[in-house]
Amino acid sequence: MGNEEFQVIPMPSALSLYDYAMCRSLFVWNGRIALVIYPRKAIEKSFQIYVMKEYGVRESWTKILTIGPLTKVEMPLAFWKNDEILMEGSDGLVVSYNLKTQELKDLPIYGVPKSFATLVYINSLVSVKGGNRMLDGDNRDFDW
C-alpha cells in the first residue's frame, strides 16, 4: 500500500461524458477495468460492456459485448464467477445474467427497489489499521 497511486481513468473517446440519459458503472472483470453503459430510464435496457486492455490508455478501451435488451432490470451490481453479472431487478430482486448462455435467473436476494449496492471483498492477512502488528486476543488495537 506504500506505493499506490491515484490517477484519472480516461473514458472511451466515443462516449460523451455529458449524456445524462446514460449511466456509467466501473467494475473489475477478469482482472481488467470494465465500464458498463446503460440508459438511466427505459422499459427495456441494453448494457454495453467495454474493457480497458492497457491500464490508463484511452485508446485501449474495447467494446466487448452488449447485453439485452432486457426488461425488469435496473442496473449492474458486480461481475461474478467471470461469466455472470449480478444485476438489480426493477422489482427489488437480484438477478444473475450468464454472459455465455444469455440466461437471466432470479436469485433469492430481496430488497427495496433501487437500493442495492455491492462491495468487493478481497481476503488479506494484512491488517489495515494495525500495519504489520499482530492483534492480541482482547482487540485493544481496535479500541473496543
Coordinates of C-alpha atoms in Angstrom, one line a residue:
M1 CA 0.0 0.0 0.0
G2 CA 3.0 2.3 0.4
N3 CA 3.4 2.9 -3.4
E4 CA -0.2 3.0 -4.5
E5 CA -1.2 6.0 -6.7
F6 CA -4.5 7.6 -7.6
Q7 CA -5.0 8.8 -11.1
V8 CA -7.8 9.7 -13.5
I9 CA -9.0 6.9 -15.7
P10 CA -9.8 8.2 -19.2
M11 CA -13.2 7.2 -20.6
P12 CA -13.6 5.9 -24.1
S13 CA -13.3 8.7 -26.7
A14 CA -16.6 7.7 -28.4
L15 CA -18.6 8.3 -25.2
S16 CA -20.0 11.7 -24.2
L17 CA -19.4 12.5 -20.5
Y18 CA -22.4 14.9 -20.7
D19 CA -25.0 12.5 -21.9
Y20 CA -27.0 12.4 -18.6
A21 CA -29.6 9.9 -20.1
M22 CA -26.9 7.2 -19.8
C23 CA -25.4 5.7 -16.7
R24 CA -21.8 4.5 -16.4
S25 CA -20.6 1.9 -13.8
L26 CA -16.9 0.8 -13.4
F27 CA -16.1 -2.7 -12.4
V28 CA -13.2 -5.2 -12.4
W29 CA -13.8 -8.1 -14.8
N30 CA -11.2 -10.8 -15.4
G31 CA -8.6 -8.6 -13.8
R32 CA -9.3 -5.6 -16.1
I33 CA -11.2 -2.4 -15.7
A34 CA -14.7 -2.8 -17.2
L35 CA -17.2 0.0 -18.0
V36 CA -20.9 -0.8 -18.3
I37 CA -23.0 1.8 -20.0
Y38 CA -26.8 1.7 -19.9
P39 CA -29.8 4.0 -20.1
R40 CA -31.0 5.7 -17.0
K41 CA -34.7 5.3 -17.8
A42 CA -36.1 2.7 -20.1
I43 CA -38.5 -0.2 -20.0
E44 CA -36.1 -2.3 -22.0
K45 CA -32.4 -1.7 -21.3
S46 CA -29.3 -2.7 -23.1
F47 CA -25.9 -2.8 -21.3
Q48 CA -22.8 -2.1 -23.3
I49 CA -19.6 -3.6 -21.8
Y50 CA -16.2 -2.0 -22.5
V51 CA -12.8 -3.3 -21.2
M52 CA -9.6 -1.3 -20.8
K53 CA -7.0 -3.6 -22.2
E54 CA -4.0 -1.4 -21.3
Y55 CA -4.4 0.4 -18.0
G56 CA -4.6 4.2 -18.3
V57 CA -4.6 4.3 -22.1
R58 CA -7.8 5.8 -23.5
E59 CA -7.4 4.2 -26.9
S60 CA -7.3 0.7 -25.4
W61 CA -11.0 0.7 -24.4
T62 CA -12.7 -2.1 -26.4
K63 CA -16.4 -2.8 -26.6
I64 CA -16.7 -6.5 -25.7
L65 CA -20.4 -7.1 -25.8
T66 CA -23.9 -5.8 -25.5
I67 CA -26.4 -7.4 -23.1
G68 CA -30.1 -7.1 -23.9
P69 CA -32.4 -5.6 -24.4
L70 CA -33.7 -6.8 -21.0
T71 CA -36.9 -5.9 -19.2
K72 CA -37.3 -5.6 -15.4
V73 CA -33.5 -5.0 -14.9
E74 CA -32.4 -1.7 -13.5
M75 CA -28.6 -1.7 -13.2
P76 CA -25.5 -3.9 -13.0
L77 CA -24.1 -4.6 -9.5
A78 CA -21.0 -6.8 -9.9
F79 CA -19.3 -9.3 -12.1
W80 CA -19.4 -12.8 -10.6
K81 CA -17.7 -16.0 -11.5
N82 CA -16.2 -14.4 -14.6
D83 CA -19.1 -15.3 -16.8
E84 CA -22.0 -13.9 -14.8
I85 CA -23.1 -10.4 -13.9
L86 CA -25.3 -9.6 -10.9
M87 CA -28.0 -7.0 -11.6
E88 CA -30.7 -5.3 -9.7
G89 CA -34.2 -6.1 -10.9
S90 CA -36.8 -3.5 -11.0
D91 CA -39.0 -5.5 -8.6
G92 CA -36.3 -5.5 -5.8
L93 CA -34.8 -8.9 -6.7
V94 CA -31.2 -9.5 -7.5
V95 CA -30.8 -11.4 -10.8
S96 CA -27.8 -13.1 -12.4
Y97 CA -27.2 -12.8 -16.2
N98 CA -25.0 -15.5 -17.7
L99 CA -22.8 -13.9 -20.4
K100 CA -22.3 -17.2 -22.2
T101 CA -25.8 -18.7 -22.2
Q102 CA -27.5 -15.3 -22.1
E103 CA -29.9 -16.6 -19.4
L104 CA -31.4 -14.4 -16.7
K105 CA -32.0 -16.1 -13.4
D106 CA -33.7 -14.7 -10.2
L107 CA -31.7 -15.1 -7.1
P108 CA -33.3 -15.4 -3.6
I109 CA -32.0 -11.9 -2.5
Y110 CA -34.7 -9.4 -1.9
G111 CA -34.6 -5.7 -1.1
V112 CA -36.1 -2.3 -1.7
P113 CA -36.0 -1.4 -5.5
K114 CA -33.2 0.9 -6.4
S115 CA -31.4 0.4 -3.1
F116 CA -28.8 -2.2 -3.9
A117 CA -25.0 -1.7 -3.8
T118 CA -22.1 -4.1 -4.0
L119 CA -18.8 -4.2 -2.2
V120 CA -15.9 -6.2 -3.5
Y121 CA -14.1 -8.0 -0.7
I122 CA -10.6 -9.4 -1.1
N123 CA -9.2 -11.6 1.6
S124 CA -6.0 -10.5 3.1
L125 CA -3.7 -11.3 6.0
V126 CA -2.6 -7.6 6.3
S127 CA -4.4 -5.5 9.0
V128 CA -5.3 -2.2 7.6
K129 CA -5.3 -0.4 10.9
G130 CA -2.6 -2.5 12.6
G131 CA 0.0 -2.4 9.8
N132 CA 2.5 -5.3 10.5
R133 CA 1.5 -5.7 14.2
M134 CA -0.2 -8.9 15.3
L135 CA -3.6 -8.4 17.1
D136 CA -3.8 -9.8 20.6
G137 CA -6.9 -11.5 21.8
D138 CA -8.5 -8.6 23.6
N139 CA -8.8 -6.4 20.5
R140 CA -7.0 -3.4 22.1
D141 CA -5.8 -2.4 18.6
F142 CA -9.3 -1.5 17.7
D143 CA -10.3 0.4 20.9
W144 CA -13.2 -2.0 21.6

